[in-house]
Short mmCIF file of C-alpha atoms and ligand atoms in Angstrom, two decimals:
data_model
loop_
_atom_site.label_atom_id
_atom_site.label_comp_id
_atom_site.label_asym_id
_atom_site.label_seq_id
_atom_site.Cartn_x
_atom_site.Cartn_y
_atom_site.Cartn_z
CA MET L 1 -68.73 44.00 -91.58
CA GLN L 2 -65.33 43.86 -89.95
CA ILE L 3 -62.20 43.89 -92.10
CA LEU L 4 -59.54 41.70 -90.51
CA THR L 5 -55.97 41.26 -91.66
CA ASN L 6 -54.55 39.33 -88.73
CA PRO L 7 -55.13 35.52 -88.85
CA GLN L 8 -55.18 35.30 -85.05
CA ASN L 9 -57.98 37.88 -84.83
CA LEU L 10 -60.03 35.90 -87.35
CA MET L 11 -59.57 32.74 -85.33
CA GLU L 12 -60.57 34.40 -82.06
CA LEU L 13 -63.71 36.03 -83.43
CA CYS L 14 -64.84 32.82 -85.13
CA ARG L 15 -64.20 30.90 -81.91
CA GLN L 16 -66.50 33.31 -80.06
CA TRP L 17 -69.22 32.85 -82.66
CA HIS L 18 -69.04 29.08 -82.38
CA ALA L 19 -69.20 29.35 -78.58
CA ALA L 20 -72.39 31.39 -79.00
CA GLY L 21 -73.83 28.58 -81.16
CA ASP L 22 -73.42 30.25 -84.57
CA ASP L 23 -72.54 28.37 -87.78
CA ILE L 24 -69.99 29.88 -90.13
CA ALA L 25 -69.97 29.83 -93.94
CA LEU L 26 -66.71 30.67 -95.73
CA VAL L 27 -66.23 32.02 -99.27
CA PRO L 28 -62.53 31.93 -100.25
CA THR L 29 -61.62 34.35 -103.05
CA MET L 30 -58.76 36.25 -104.66
CA GLY L 31 -60.88 39.39 -105.07
CA TYR L 32 -61.68 41.67 -108.01
CA TYR L 33 -65.29 40.66 -107.62
CA HIS L 34 -67.69 39.86 -110.41
CA ALA L 35 -71.16 38.34 -110.44
CA GLY L 36 -69.71 34.82 -109.92
CA HIS L 37 -68.19 35.81 -106.58
CA GLU L 38 -71.39 37.64 -105.69
CA ASP L 39 -73.44 34.52 -106.33
CA LEU L 40 -71.20 32.49 -103.99
CA MET L 41 -71.60 35.13 -101.28
CA ARG L 42 -75.37 35.41 -101.73
CA HIS L 43 -75.63 31.64 -101.46
CA ALA L 44 -73.29 31.39 -98.46
CA ARG L 45 -75.33 34.06 -96.70
CA THR L 46 -78.35 31.73 -96.73
CA LEU L 47 -76.43 28.77 -95.28
CA ALA L 48 -75.16 29.91 -91.89
CA HIS L 49 -75.53 32.49 -89.16
CA ARG L 50 -72.20 34.07 -90.06
CA MET L 51 -70.42 34.63 -93.37
CA VAL L 52 -66.66 35.02 -93.66
CA VAL L 53 -65.27 36.10 -97.04
CA SER L 54 -61.54 35.81 -97.55
CA LEU L 55 -59.71 37.92 -100.11
CA PHE L 56 -56.15 36.76 -100.57
CA VAL L 57 -54.09 36.62 -103.76
CA ASN L 58 -52.27 33.55 -102.55
CA PRO L 59 -48.64 33.63 -103.77
CA ALA L 60 -48.27 29.88 -103.16
CA GLN L 61 -50.68 29.00 -105.97
CA PHE L 62 -48.84 31.03 -108.61
CA GLY L 63 -45.89 29.47 -110.40
CA PRO L 64 -42.81 31.31 -111.63
CA GLY L 65 -43.70 33.57 -114.57
CA GLU L 66 -47.43 33.57 -113.77
CA ASP L 67 -49.51 36.69 -113.12
CA LEU L 68 -49.13 37.11 -109.33
CA GLU L 69 -48.03 40.76 -109.59
CA ALA L 70 -50.39 41.64 -112.44
CA TYR L 71 -53.43 39.95 -110.85
CA PRO L 72 -56.19 42.62 -110.79
CA ARG L 73 -56.94 44.13 -107.40
CA ASP L 74 -59.57 46.58 -106.11
CA PRO L 75 -59.92 46.06 -102.35
CA GLU L 76 -62.13 49.11 -101.79
CA ARG L 77 -64.73 48.10 -104.32
CA ASP L 78 -64.50 44.48 -103.14
CA SER L 79 -65.11 45.40 -99.51
CA ALA L 80 -68.17 47.46 -100.47
CA ILE L 81 -69.53 44.44 -102.38
CA ALA L 82 -68.82 41.96 -99.57
CA ALA L 83 -70.46 44.31 -97.04
CA SER L 84 -73.52 44.81 -99.24
CA LEU L 85 -73.94 41.04 -99.56
CA GLY L 86 -73.93 40.54 -95.81
CA ALA L 87 -70.40 39.38 -95.01
CA ASP L 88 -69.69 39.56 -91.28
CA ILE L 89 -65.94 39.49 -91.87
CA LEU L 90 -63.78 40.28 -94.87
CA PHE L 91 -60.43 38.64 -94.18
CA MET L 92 -57.62 40.32 -96.16
CA PRO L 93 -54.28 39.04 -94.82
CA GLU L 94 -50.85 40.09 -96.02
CA PRO L 95 -48.81 37.19 -97.48
CA GLY L 96 -46.29 37.54 -94.64
CA SER L 97 -48.97 36.85 -92.02
CA MET L 98 -50.13 33.68 -93.82
CA TYR L 99 -46.70 32.22 -94.63
CA ALA L 100 -43.72 32.30 -92.32
CA GLN L 101 -40.41 32.97 -94.08
CA ASP L 102 -39.55 29.31 -93.56
CA HIS L 103 -43.05 27.91 -94.22
CA ALA L 104 -42.51 24.21 -94.75
CA THR L 105 -45.85 22.37 -94.64
CA TRP L 106 -47.84 21.62 -97.78
CA VAL L 107 -51.08 19.79 -98.47
CA GLU L 108 -51.19 17.85 -101.72
CA VAL L 109 -53.71 15.67 -103.54
CA PRO L 110 -51.29 14.58 -106.25
CA ASP L 111 -53.44 12.20 -108.27
CA LEU L 112 -56.24 14.71 -108.82
CA ALA L 113 -53.78 17.59 -109.28
CA LYS L 114 -51.58 16.09 -111.97
CA GLY L 115 -53.89 16.41 -115.01
CA LEU L 116 -55.90 19.27 -116.54
CA CYS L 117 -54.68 22.59 -115.06
CA GLY L 118 -52.01 20.75 -113.07
CA GLN L 119 -50.12 19.92 -116.25
CA SER L 120 -49.13 23.50 -116.95
CA ARG L 121 -49.46 24.69 -113.32
CA PRO L 122 -47.56 22.05 -111.33
CA VAL L 123 -47.52 23.86 -107.96
CA HIS L 124 -50.94 25.47 -108.26
CA PHE L 125 -53.14 22.98 -106.41
CA ARG L 126 -50.58 22.44 -103.66
CA GLY L 127 -50.84 26.18 -103.01
CA VAL L 128 -54.64 26.09 -103.20
CA CYS L 129 -55.01 23.13 -100.81
CA THR L 130 -52.59 24.60 -98.31
CA VAL L 131 -54.25 28.00 -98.19
CA VAL L 132 -57.77 26.56 -98.17
CA LEU L 133 -56.90 24.26 -95.26
CA LYS L 134 -55.41 27.25 -93.41
CA LEU L 135 -58.59 29.26 -94.09
CA PHE L 136 -60.75 26.36 -92.87
CA MET L 137 -58.72 26.17 -89.66
CA LEU L 138 -58.71 29.94 -89.07
CA SER L 139 -62.41 30.47 -89.78
CA GLN L 140 -63.51 27.11 -88.32
CA ALA L 141 -66.09 27.15 -91.11
CA ASN L 142 -68.92 24.62 -91.08
CA ILE L 143 -69.59 25.23 -94.77
CA ALA L 144 -67.45 26.53 -97.61
CA VAL L 145 -68.70 27.61 -101.04
CA PHE L 146 -66.78 27.23 -104.31
CA GLY L 147 -67.55 27.73 -108.01
CA GLN L 148 -67.87 24.99 -110.61
CA LYS L 149 -65.86 27.08 -113.07
CA ASP L 150 -62.82 25.79 -111.16
CA TRP L 151 -64.07 22.20 -111.38
CA GLN L 152 -60.74 20.55 -110.68
CA GLN L 153 -60.23 22.79 -107.64
CA GLN L 154 -63.53 21.82 -106.02
CA ALA L 155 -62.90 18.11 -106.77
CA ILE L 156 -59.50 18.34 -105.09
CA ILE L 157 -60.89 20.21 -102.08
CA ARG L 158 -63.69 17.65 -101.65
CA CYS L 159 -61.04 14.92 -101.66
CA MET L 160 -58.89 16.79 -99.11
CA VAL L 161 -61.94 17.28 -96.85
CA ARG L 162 -62.81 13.59 -97.04
CA ASP L 163 -59.27 12.31 -96.56
CA LEU L 164 -58.47 14.59 -93.63
CA ASN L 165 -61.91 14.31 -91.97
CA LEU L 166 -62.31 18.07 -92.05
CA PRO L 167 -65.59 19.16 -90.43
CA VAL L 168 -66.56 21.34 -93.40
CA ARG L 169 -69.38 20.80 -95.88
CA ILE L 170 -68.43 21.81 -99.43
CA GLU L 171 -71.05 23.42 -101.64
CA THR L 172 -70.51 24.36 -105.27
CA ARG L 173 -72.34 26.79 -107.49
CA PRO L 174 -72.82 26.77 -111.28
CA THR L 175 -70.63 29.03 -113.40
CA VAL L 176 -71.96 32.56 -113.83
CA ARG L 177 -71.52 33.80 -117.40
CA GLU L 178 -71.69 36.93 -119.51
CA ALA L 179 -74.76 37.16 -121.77
CA ASP L 180 -72.62 35.78 -124.65
CA GLY L 181 -71.58 32.73 -122.64
CA LEU L 182 -68.07 33.72 -121.56
CA ALA L 183 -67.44 32.48 -118.01
CA LEU L 184 -66.89 35.43 -115.68
CA SER L 185 -63.33 35.63 -114.45
CA SER L 186 -61.22 38.31 -112.81
CA ARG L 187 -58.70 37.57 -115.57
CA ASN L 188 -61.11 38.62 -118.34
CA VAL L 189 -59.77 42.18 -117.86
CA TYR L 190 -56.55 41.01 -119.55
CA LEU L 191 -58.41 40.47 -122.86
CA THR L 192 -58.03 42.97 -125.69
CA PRO L 193 -61.29 43.90 -127.49
CA GLU L 194 -60.44 41.44 -130.30
CA GLU L 195 -59.74 38.62 -127.84
CA ARG L 196 -62.88 39.46 -125.86
CA ALA L 197 -64.94 39.25 -129.05
CA GLN L 198 -63.65 35.72 -129.74
CA ALA L 199 -63.59 34.41 -126.17
CA PRO L 200 -67.28 33.28 -126.10
CA GLN L 201 -66.28 30.69 -128.73
CA ILE L 202 -64.69 28.71 -125.91
CA ARG L 203 -68.16 28.05 -124.54
CA GLN L 204 -69.61 27.56 -128.05
CA GLY L 205 -67.11 24.76 -128.64
CA LEU L 206 -68.02 23.08 -125.35
CA LEU L 207 -71.74 23.38 -126.13
CA ARG L 208 -71.12 21.60 -129.43
CA ALA L 209 -69.43 18.78 -127.55
CA GLN L 210 -72.42 18.49 -125.25
CA GLU L 211 -74.82 18.42 -128.22
CA LEU L 212 -72.77 15.69 -129.89
CA ALA L 213 -72.64 13.60 -126.72
CA GLN L 214 -76.34 14.01 -126.14
CA ALA L 215 -77.06 13.05 -129.75
CA GLY L 216 -75.40 9.71 -129.02
CA GLU L 217 -71.72 10.19 -129.90
CA HIS L 218 -69.80 8.21 -127.29
CA ARG L 219 -66.24 8.42 -128.58
CA ALA L 220 -64.33 10.99 -126.56
CA GLY L 221 -61.76 11.45 -129.34
CA VAL L 222 -64.44 12.29 -131.92
CA ILE L 223 -66.10 14.78 -129.56
CA ARG L 224 -62.78 16.39 -128.71
CA ASP L 225 -61.78 16.67 -132.38
CA SER L 226 -65.03 18.40 -133.24
CA VAL L 227 -64.36 21.06 -130.58
CA LEU L 228 -60.81 21.54 -131.83
CA ALA L 229 -62.13 21.97 -135.38
CA TRP L 230 -64.68 24.53 -134.17
CA TRP L 231 -62.00 26.48 -132.32
CA ALA L 232 -59.60 26.32 -135.28
CA GLN L 233 -62.27 28.12 -137.28
CA HIS L 234 -63.79 30.48 -134.70
CA LEU L 235 -61.09 31.03 -132.08
CA PRO L 236 -57.92 31.86 -134.04
CA LEU L 237 -56.57 34.07 -131.24
CA GLY L 238 -56.79 31.15 -128.77
CA ARG L 239 -53.87 28.86 -127.98
CA LEU L 240 -54.89 25.54 -126.52
CA ASP L 241 -53.48 24.62 -123.13
CA TYR L 242 -55.63 21.49 -122.77
CA LEU L 243 -59.00 20.05 -123.75
CA SER L 244 -59.88 16.84 -121.92
CA ILE L 245 -62.81 14.56 -121.23
CA VAL L 246 -62.60 13.16 -117.72
CA HIS L 247 -64.67 11.54 -115.02
CA PRO L 248 -66.20 14.42 -113.01
CA GLU L 249 -65.03 13.08 -109.64
CA THR L 250 -61.89 11.03 -110.26
CA LEU L 251 -60.78 13.36 -113.10
CA ALA L 252 -59.47 10.24 -114.86
CA PRO L 253 -59.32 10.64 -118.67
CA LEU L 254 -62.16 8.87 -120.48
CA ASP L 255 -62.22 7.18 -123.90
CA THR L 256 -66.01 7.07 -124.00
CA THR L 257 -68.80 9.17 -122.58
CA ASP L 258 -71.04 6.25 -121.64
CA GLY L 259 -71.12 7.25 -117.97
CA SER L 260 -70.70 10.65 -116.31
CA ALA L 261 -68.29 12.79 -118.27
CA LEU L 262 -66.89 16.28 -117.95
CA MET L 263 -65.17 18.20 -120.70
CA ALA L 264 -62.70 20.75 -119.31
CA CYS L 265 -60.36 23.16 -121.05
CA ALA L 266 -57.87 25.95 -120.67
CA VAL L 267 -57.21 28.33 -123.54
CA ARG L 268 -54.63 31.10 -123.59
CA MET L 269 -55.67 34.35 -125.24
CA GLY L 270 -52.98 37.01 -125.13
CA LYS L 271 -52.11 37.55 -121.48
CA ALA L 272 -55.14 35.63 -120.21
CA ARG L 273 -55.47 31.93 -119.51
CA LEU L 274 -59.18 31.12 -119.52
CA ILE L 275 -60.72 27.94 -118.16
CA ASP L 276 -64.17 26.48 -118.62
CA ASN L 277 -65.93 23.14 -118.45
CA ILE L 278 -69.21 21.42 -119.25
CA LEU L 279 -70.87 18.21 -118.14
CA LEU L 280 -71.38 16.10 -121.27
CA ARG L 281 -73.34 13.59 -119.23
CA PRO L 282 -74.33 14.41 -115.65
P1 AMP J 301 -61.15 33.41 -107.53
O1 AMP J 301 -61.34 34.73 -106.84
O2 AMP J 301 -61.06 33.51 -109.02
O3 AMP J 301 -60.08 32.56 -106.90
O4 AMP J 301 -62.49 32.61 -107.28
C1 AMP J 301 -63.06 32.50 -106.00
C2 AMP J 301 -64.23 31.55 -106.07
O5 AMP J 301 -65.18 32.05 -107.02
C3 AMP J 301 -63.84 30.14 -106.54
O6 AMP J 301 -64.57 29.18 -105.80
C4 AMP J 301 -64.25 30.15 -107.99
O7 AMP J 301 -64.57 28.87 -108.48
C5 AMP J 301 -65.49 31.02 -107.95
N1 AMP J 301 -65.77 31.59 -109.26
C6 AMP J 301 -64.89 32.21 -110.08
N2 AMP J 301 -65.49 32.55 -111.24
C7 AMP J 301 -66.77 32.11 -111.16
C8 AMP J 301 -67.90 32.16 -112.03
N3 AMP J 301 -67.84 32.71 -113.23
N4 AMP J 301 -69.06 31.61 -111.59
C9 AMP J 301 -69.13 31.05 -110.37
N5 AMP J 301 -68.11 30.98 -109.49
C10 AMP J 301 -66.95 31.51 -109.88
#
């Protein structure tokens, strides 16, 4: 595995691979790897001749007062993991090599980015789209792999790929969880032992919503209220950011779960902001 920090070097090497007839699969990440990242890499490894993993804590997707500086980092451990899972390149650029001082071009998908996480993170998806497009261009990836934990992110990226005719196939992978149901996240290290003990209740609440929907409850408001009641009882350390029932592709809020429906949430626990989601009806 080669570790590259220079965007130009990444572009040149990937160009050579394409010229030799090789496909490229890309796994964009912010590092501090857990089994969710590993699953994306293992999957990407099966999809193409070459695998590029990017590790970049992208300043553009953090708003003022968010955890850019505190975001956990362990590049040595991460590079050992990426190498062991068959990455051909680990791309670890410095922010200054990805963004010129007077960087001025942004990619936005405003309709899909305004709800859910976009409500409390107004510049987040603009930063994500811009860096992901840059990574697509630099790696010239044929395939890119994302996690369903960040459901809104993958929906926005699919839309960007469609609208801009990007020659990249998007694949998503189910959320990898701890044995107690908590979605793996690099940010779980922020949790105190008390918060960690309660955090699986996020998933328990969502599972209750799914049970209700599958038992025939169609009213989104009733389903949502039952989750809020569950959390009020079992998740006292959690502070709700949002809990919404939306269409899985358009992300439009739904009043009923007659068709496909996704329940998505963000809950703050101490220093952590945890997200999760569940399909109420596929
Ligand atoms: P991050 O490093 O948190 O930006 O995540 C990089 C990629 O890993 C994104 O596509 C995430 O959706 C995905 N990912 C993060 N957590 C999980 C998880 N628990 N299961 C599966 N994929 C995940």
